[in-house]
C-alpha cells in the first residue's frame, strides 16, 4: 500500500511497482489507509510522514495494531530527528528521502521484505 | 533633568552660603556681647583706670562695624569661591553629564551599529562612558545573534516548506524519468539496437535528471544549513583528503592546478564535512575562472595551526561584497543558493577554525582556512607512517548532501 497526499506520486509509485509485478493499493490520507489495512492484508506500506489528516507515524501505529507483521517504510521530504525516534519506536524498516529513485525504492522494499522473511511469497502492497 | 541638577547644585551652594553667613554673624554677635559684658564688669579694671562713660558704647559700635565689614568681605570671598566652584562643577561634571546623556539619547537602537559614546579624561565619568560602551558592544552582539537566529528561523521555515512542497514534484519527475528510461530499455534490449533519435531522447532525459539533482541539492543545502551539524571526528591525512577532493571535481582544461601540500601531521577532522567544505571552495574558485586561469591549493603549518588556501586568478570579489560573502542566501552567481560559504564557514567553525578571504578585482581571490592544533588535536607524526586515517576517508560524493543518502533506522 502506498500512502501519500500527492496523487501524482501515488500514480508513479503504482506504475513502477506494478511494472515490477507487485499488486498495489493506494490511499491519499491516513484514515483511508487505516481502513484499507483493516479490510485487506498488506506486506508493506510506503507511508508519507506528512498527511492531511494524520501524521505518518500515527497511521503506522494504527496499521500495526491490525497487522503486526506489516513492514513500514517512511518516505518524506523532510525528516526531523523526532521522526527518526518515532520510526525507531514503531519499528519502521527505513526512512527514505524524497526524491527517491526507482532503484533505491525497489532495493529498500526488497531489503524490508526479505531481510526478515526470505521465504516471503505472493507479496501484496 | 539637567536643569534640575544645575538648580540643585545652585540651591545647595546658596544654602551652604546662608548657613555659613548666619553662623558667622550670630557667633560674632555672641562673642561681641560677651566681651562687652566683661568690659562692663568694673572689677575687671584696676581702680586707677578711668573709663569714660560712653566708652563701652563706642567699643560696641566700632566692633560691630568691623565685624560687619569682615562679614561682608567674607561673604564676597565666599560668593567668589561659590561661583568658581559652580563653574568647576559645571565644567567637570554637569556639562559632561549633559554631553554623555545626549550621546546615549542619540543612540538609535534599531540600527546594526549602535555607535559609541566618548568622554575625555580619566575619572568616574569617563569610566561610566567606557562601561556604557561595553554595554553597547554586548547589546550589538546580542542583537546580531538575535538577527542570526531570526534569519535561521526564517530559513528553517522556508526549508521545511520547500522540503515538503518541492520534493513532492521532484519525486514525481525523478520517478517518471526512471519509468521512461525503463520503457526505452525494455523496448530495445541492447543500446546498439536503439535508434539514434531515441538515444538523443535518452540524452535529453539525462539532462532533466541532472537538473533535477541540482534542484534537489538546493533543497538539501537549505535543509543542511538549518539543521545542527553533528561532526564525527576521525584522524585524517589532510593531504590525502585534499587530493581526493580535487579528484572528484571536474576541473576545466583551461584551468591549471598548482598543488603545494606541506603538512604531515594527522588532524582530527570530520572528513565528510571537510571534504564538502573544500569541494565548495574549489568549485567556487573554478567557477570564478570561466575563461581559465590558475587554481592554487596550498597547505602548510604555521603558528600552531594548519592553513589550507584555495586561490584563483578569476575576476575577484568587489570589496562591498567581501563582507557579505558568508551571509546566508547572499550570492552573486546566477546559479547559486548563497548557502555554500555559510555552510563552509559553519564546518570550519565546529573545528575551532576560521576562514579568511582576500580578493582583488581583476587579480583573483584566495580563501584561507585555519585549523588550529588546539581544537583539531594533532595526534602527532606523519599519517603515512602510521597508516591511519584511511579507513574512514571519503564518504560518497562531496557534492551530494548527506541527506541525499537514505537513513536506515531499523531493519
Short mmCIF file of N, CA and C in Angstrom, two decimals, chain B residues 69-171:
data_model
loop_
_atom_site.label_atom_id
_atom_site.label_comp_id
_atom_site.label_asym_id
_atom_site.label_seq_id
_atom_site.Cartn_x
_atom_site.Cartn_y
_atom_site.Cartn_z
N UNK B 69 31.91 94.68 58.40
CA UNK B 69 32.82 94.74 57.22
C UNK B 69 33.46 93.38 56.96
N UNK B 70 33.90 92.80 58.09
CA UNK B 70 34.56 91.49 57.96
C UNK B 70 33.60 90.45 57.34
N UNK B 71 32.35 90.50 57.83
CA UNK B 71 31.36 89.55 57.31
C UNK B 71 31.07 89.80 55.83
N UNK B 72 30.98 91.10 55.47
CA UNK B 72 30.73 91.44 54.06
C UNK B 72 31.89 90.93 53.20
N UNK B 73 33.11 91.15 53.71
CA UNK B 73 34.31 90.69 52.98
C UNK B 73 34.29 89.15 52.83
N UNK B 74 33.98 88.52 53.98
CA UNK B 74 33.92 87.05 53.95
C UNK B 74 32.84 86.57 52.97
N UNK B 75 31.70 87.29 52.98
CA UNK B 75 30.60 86.91 52.08
C UNK B 75 31.04 87.03 50.63
N UNK B 76 31.74 88.17 50.33
CA UNK B 76 32.19 88.36 48.93
C UNK B 76 33.17 87.26 48.55
N UNK B 77 34.11 86.97 49.45
CA UNK B 77 35.09 85.90 49.16
C UNK B 77 34.37 84.55 48.97
N UNK B 78 33.39 84.29 49.90
CA UNK B 78 32.64 83.03 49.82
C UNK B 78 31.87 82.94 48.51
N UNK B 79 31.23 84.08 48.16
CA UNK B 79 30.48 84.09 46.91
C UNK B 79 31.41 83.81 45.73
N UNK B 80 32.60 84.45 45.79
CA UNK B 80 33.59 84.23 44.71
C UNK B 80 33.95 82.76 44.61
N UNK B 81 34.27 82.16 45.78
CA UNK B 81 34.60 80.74 45.82
C UNK B 81 33.43 79.90 45.30
N UNK B 82 32.22 80.33 45.74
CA UNK B 82 31.00 79.61 45.32
C UNK B 82 30.84 79.61 43.81
N UNK B 83 31.02 80.80 43.23
CA UNK B 83 30.86 80.91 41.77
C UNK B 83 31.92 80.08 41.06
N UNK B 84 33.17 80.17 41.55
CA UNK B 84 34.25 79.38 40.93
C UNK B 84 33.94 77.88 41.06
N UNK B 85 33.48 77.49 42.27
CA UNK B 85 33.15 76.08 42.48
C UNK B 85 32.05 75.64 41.52
N UNK B 86 31.05 76.53 41.40
CA UNK B 86 29.95 76.20 40.49
C UNK B 86 30.45 76.00 39.06
N UNK B 87 31.32 76.92 38.66
CA UNK B 87 31.86 76.81 37.29
C UNK B 87 32.65 75.51 37.11
N UNK B 88 33.44 75.19 38.17
CA UNK B 88 34.23 73.94 38.08
C UNK B 88 33.30 72.72 38.01
N UNK B 89 32.28 72.71 38.87
CA UNK B 89 31.32 71.58 38.86
C UNK B 89 30.62 71.51 37.51
N UNK B 90 30.26 72.70 36.99
CA UNK B 90 29.59 72.75 35.69
C UNK B 90 30.48 72.14 34.60
N UNK B 91 31.75 72.57 34.63
CA UNK B 91 32.66 72.12 33.56
C UNK B 91 33.03 70.64 33.72
N UNK B 92 33.34 70.26 34.96
CA UNK B 92 33.86 68.90 35.17
C UNK B 92 32.76 67.84 35.24
N UNK B 93 31.60 68.23 35.71
CA UNK B 93 30.56 67.22 35.94
C UNK B 93 29.32 67.45 35.07
N UNK B 94 28.67 68.62 35.32
CA UNK B 94 27.33 68.78 34.73
C UNK B 94 27.38 68.80 33.20
N UNK B 95 28.27 69.61 32.62
CA UNK B 95 28.29 69.70 31.16
C UNK B 95 28.68 68.35 30.54
N UNK B 96 29.58 67.60 31.21
CA UNK B 96 29.97 66.29 30.68
C UNK B 96 28.84 65.29 30.81
N UNK B 97 28.10 65.42 31.94
CA UNK B 97 26.93 64.54 32.10
C UNK B 97 25.91 64.82 31.00
N UNK B 98 25.72 66.14 30.71
CA UNK B 98 24.78 66.52 29.66
C UNK B 98 25.24 65.94 28.32
N UNK B 99 26.55 66.04 28.07
CA UNK B 99 27.12 65.52 26.81
C UNK B 99 26.93 64.00 26.73
N UNK B 100 27.18 63.32 27.86
CA UNK B 100 27.01 61.87 27.91
C UNK B 100 25.55 61.49 27.68
N UNK B 101 24.66 62.25 28.34
CA UNK B 101 23.23 62.00 28.19
C UNK B 101 22.80 62.18 26.75
N UNK B 102 23.33 63.23 26.08
CA UNK B 102 22.97 63.48 24.69
C UNK B 102 23.48 62.34 23.81
N UNK B 103 24.72 61.85 24.09
CA UNK B 103 25.28 60.74 23.29
C UNK B 103 24.43 59.50 23.45
N UNK B 104 24.08 59.18 24.69
CA UNK B 104 23.28 57.97 24.95
C UNK B 104 21.89 58.13 24.33
N UNK B 105 21.33 59.35 24.49
CA UNK B 105 20.00 59.60 23.93
C UNK B 105 19.98 59.53 22.42
N UNK B 106 21.14 59.82 21.79
CA UNK B 106 21.21 59.83 20.32
C UNK B 106 21.39 58.46 19.71
N UNK B 107 21.56 57.44 20.55
CA UNK B 107 21.77 56.08 20.02
C UNK B 107 20.47 55.55 19.44
N UNK B 108 20.55 55.08 18.19
CA UNK B 108 19.35 54.50 17.57
C UNK B 108 19.41 52.99 17.69
N UNK B 109 18.54 52.47 18.52
CA UNK B 109 18.61 51.05 18.87
C UNK B 109 18.24 50.12 17.72
N UNK B 110 17.56 50.65 16.70
CA UNK B 110 17.16 49.77 15.61
C UNK B 110 18.24 49.63 14.55
N UNK B 111 19.39 50.28 14.76
CA UNK B 111 20.46 50.18 13.76
C UNK B 111 21.41 49.03 14.09
N UNK B 112 22.11 48.55 13.04
CA UNK B 112 23.07 47.46 13.24
C UNK B 112 24.21 47.90 14.14
N UNK B 113 24.75 49.11 13.82
CA UNK B 113 25.85 49.63 14.60
C UNK B 113 25.31 50.73 15.52
N UNK B 114 25.49 50.54 16.80
CA UNK B 114 24.90 51.48 17.76
C UNK B 114 25.80 52.68 18.02
N UNK B 115 27.02 52.63 17.50
CA UNK B 115 27.96 53.73 17.76
C UNK B 115 28.49 53.64 19.18
N UNK B 116 29.31 54.60 19.55
CA UNK B 116 29.90 54.58 20.89
C UNK B 116 29.84 55.99 21.47
N UNK B 117 29.81 56.10 22.80
CA UNK B 117 29.87 57.42 23.44
C UNK B 117 31.33 57.72 23.75
N UNK B 118 31.68 59.00 23.71
CA UNK B 118 33.08 59.35 24.00
C UNK B 118 33.11 60.30 25.19
N UNK B 119 34.12 60.17 26.03
CA UNK B 119 34.27 61.03 27.20
C UNK B 119 35.75 61.16 27.52
N UNK B 120 36.23 62.41 27.49
CA UNK B 120 37.66 62.61 27.73
C UNK B 120 37.93 62.49 29.23
N UNK B 121 39.18 62.47 29.57
CA UNK B 121 39.57 62.42 30.98
C UNK B 121 39.74 61.01 31.49
N UNK B 122 40.13 60.94 32.77
CA UNK B 122 40.38 59.63 33.37
C UNK B 122 39.74 59.62 34.77
N UNK B 123 38.45 59.78 34.80
CA UNK B 123 37.76 59.81 36.09
C UNK B 123 36.53 58.91 36.04
N UNK B 124 35.66 59.06 37.04
CA UNK B 124 34.49 58.18 37.14
C UNK B 124 33.58 58.33 35.92
N UNK B 125 33.47 59.57 35.40
CA UNK B 125 32.58 59.79 34.25
C UNK B 125 33.11 59.10 33.00
N UNK B 126 34.42 59.19 32.78
CA UNK B 126 34.97 58.51 31.61
C UNK B 126 34.87 57.00 31.79
N UNK B 127 34.98 56.54 33.05
CA UNK B 127 34.79 55.12 33.34
C UNK B 127 33.35 54.71 33.03
N UNK B 128 32.41 55.62 33.39
CA UNK B 128 30.99 55.36 33.11
C UNK B 128 30.77 55.25 31.60
N UNK B 129 31.43 56.16 30.83
CA UNK B 129 31.31 56.12 29.37
C UNK B 129 31.84 54.79 28.84
N UNK B 130 32.97 54.35 29.42
CA UNK B 130 33.55 53.06 28.98
C UNK B 130 32.59 51.91 29.28
N UNK B 131 31.97 51.99 30.47
CA UNK B 131 31.01 50.94 30.84
C UNK B 131 29.83 50.94 29.89
N UNK B 132 29.35 52.16 29.54
CA UNK B 132 28.23 52.25 28.59
C UNK B 132 28.64 51.65 27.25
N UNK B 133 29.88 51.96 26.81
CA UNK B 133 30.37 51.41 25.54
C UNK B 133 30.43 49.88 25.58
N UNK B 134 30.85 49.36 26.73
CA UNK B 134 30.89 47.90 26.91
C UNK B 134 29.49 47.31 26.76
N UNK B 135 28.52 47.99 27.39
CA UNK B 135 27.14 47.51 27.29
C UNK B 135 26.63 47.61 25.86
N UNK B 136 27.02 48.68 25.16
CA UNK B 136 26.58 48.84 23.77
C UNK B 136 27.15 47.72 22.90
N UNK B 137 28.44 47.38 23.17
CA UNK B 137 29.06 46.30 22.38
C UNK B 137 28.33 44.98 22.64
N UNK B 138 28.00 44.73 23.94
CA UNK B 138 27.28 43.50 24.28
C UNK B 138 25.90 43.50 23.62
N UNK B 139 25.28 44.68 23.61
CA UNK B 139 23.95 44.78 23.01
C UNK B 139 24.02 44.53 21.50
N UNK B 140 25.05 45.11 20.87
CA UNK B 140 25.24 44.89 19.42
C UNK B 140 25.39 43.40 19.13
N UNK B 141 26.21 42.76 19.98
CA UNK B 141 26.48 41.33 19.77
C UNK B 141 25.20 40.51 19.92
N UNK B 142 24.43 40.83 20.98
CA UNK B 142 23.21 40.05 21.20
C UNK B 142 22.18 40.36 20.12
N UNK B 143 22.17 41.61 19.64
CA UNK B 143 21.25 41.94 18.54
C UNK B 143 21.63 41.18 17.28
N UNK B 144 22.95 41.09 17.03
CA UNK B 144 23.42 40.36 15.85
C UNK B 144 23.04 38.89 15.95
N UNK B 145 23.20 38.35 17.19
CA UNK B 145 22.83 36.94 17.41
C UNK B 145 21.34 36.74 17.17
N UNK B 146 20.56 37.70 17.69
CA UNK B 146 19.11 37.62 17.53
C UNK B 146 18.72 37.66 16.06
N UNK B 147 19.40 38.54 15.32
CA UNK B 147 19.12 38.63 13.88
C UNK B 147 19.45 37.31 13.19
N UNK B 148 20.61 36.72 13.61
CA UNK B 148 21.01 35.43 13.02
C UNK B 148 19.96 34.36 13.32
N UNK B 149 19.51 34.36 14.59
CA UNK B 149 18.51 33.37 14.99
C UNK B 149 17.23 33.56 14.18
N UNK B 150 16.82 34.84 14.03
CA UNK B 150 15.61 35.13 13.26
C UNK B 150 15.77 34.69 11.81
N UNK B 151 16.99 35.01 11.27
CA UNK B 151 17.25 34.64 9.88
C UNK B 151 17.23 33.12 9.72
N UNK B 152 17.88 32.46 10.71
CA UNK B 152 17.91 30.99 10.66
C UNK B 152 16.49 30.44 10.75
N UNK B 153 15.68 31.04 11.63
CA UNK B 153 14.30 30.56 11.80
C UNK B 153 13.54 30.74 10.50
N UNK B 154 13.77 31.91 9.85
CA UNK B 154 13.08 32.17 8.58
C UNK B 154 13.52 31.16 7.52
N UNK B 155 14.86 30.92 7.48
CA UNK B 155 15.36 29.94 6.50
C UNK B 155 14.84 28.55 6.84
N UNK B 156 14.79 28.26 8.16
CA UNK B 156 14.29 26.96 8.60
C UNK B 156 12.86 26.73 8.14
N UNK B 157 12.03 27.77 8.30
CA UNK B 157 10.64 27.65 7.87
C UNK B 157 10.56 27.45 6.36
N UNK B 158 11.40 28.25 5.66
CA UNK B 158 11.43 28.12 4.20
C UNK B 158 11.88 26.71 3.82
N UNK B 159 12.91 26.23 4.53
CA UNK B 159 13.46 24.91 4.21
C UNK B 159 12.40 23.84 4.42
N UNK B 160 11.66 23.96 5.52
CA UNK B 160 10.63 22.96 5.81
C UNK B 160 9.55 23.00 4.73
N UNK B 161 9.18 24.22 4.36
CA UNK B 161 8.13 24.37 3.35
C UNK B 161 8.62 23.85 2.00
N UNK B 162 9.85 24.28 1.65
CA UNK B 162 10.42 23.85 0.37
C UNK B 162 10.62 22.33 0.37
N UNK B 163 11.10 21.83 1.52
CA UNK B 163 11.35 20.40 1.64
C UNK B 163 10.12 19.59 1.30
N UNK B 164 9.00 20.04 1.81
CA UNK B 164 7.78 19.28 1.58
C UNK B 164 7.17 19.59 0.21
N UNK B 165 7.09 20.89 -0.10
CA UNK B 165 6.36 21.27 -1.31
C UNK B 165 7.15 21.07 -2.60
N UNK B 166 8.47 21.12 -2.50
CA UNK B 166 9.26 20.99 -3.72
C UNK B 166 9.70 19.55 -3.95
N UNK B 167 9.86 18.81 -2.85
CA UNK B 167 10.36 17.44 -3.02
C UNK B 167 9.30 16.52 -3.60
N UNK B 168 8.02 16.83 -3.38
CA UNK B 168 6.97 16.00 -3.98
C UNK B 168 7.03 16.07 -5.51
N UNK B 169 7.01 17.28 -6.10
CA UNK B 169 7.15 17.31 -7.57
C UNK B 169 8.47 16.74 -8.04
N UNK B 170 9.54 16.94 -7.25
CA UNK B 170 10.84 16.36 -7.63
C UNK B 170 10.74 14.84 -7.67
N UNK B 171 10.02 14.30 -6.68
CA UNK B 171 9.84 12.85 -6.62
C UNK B 171 9.15 12.34 -7.89
#
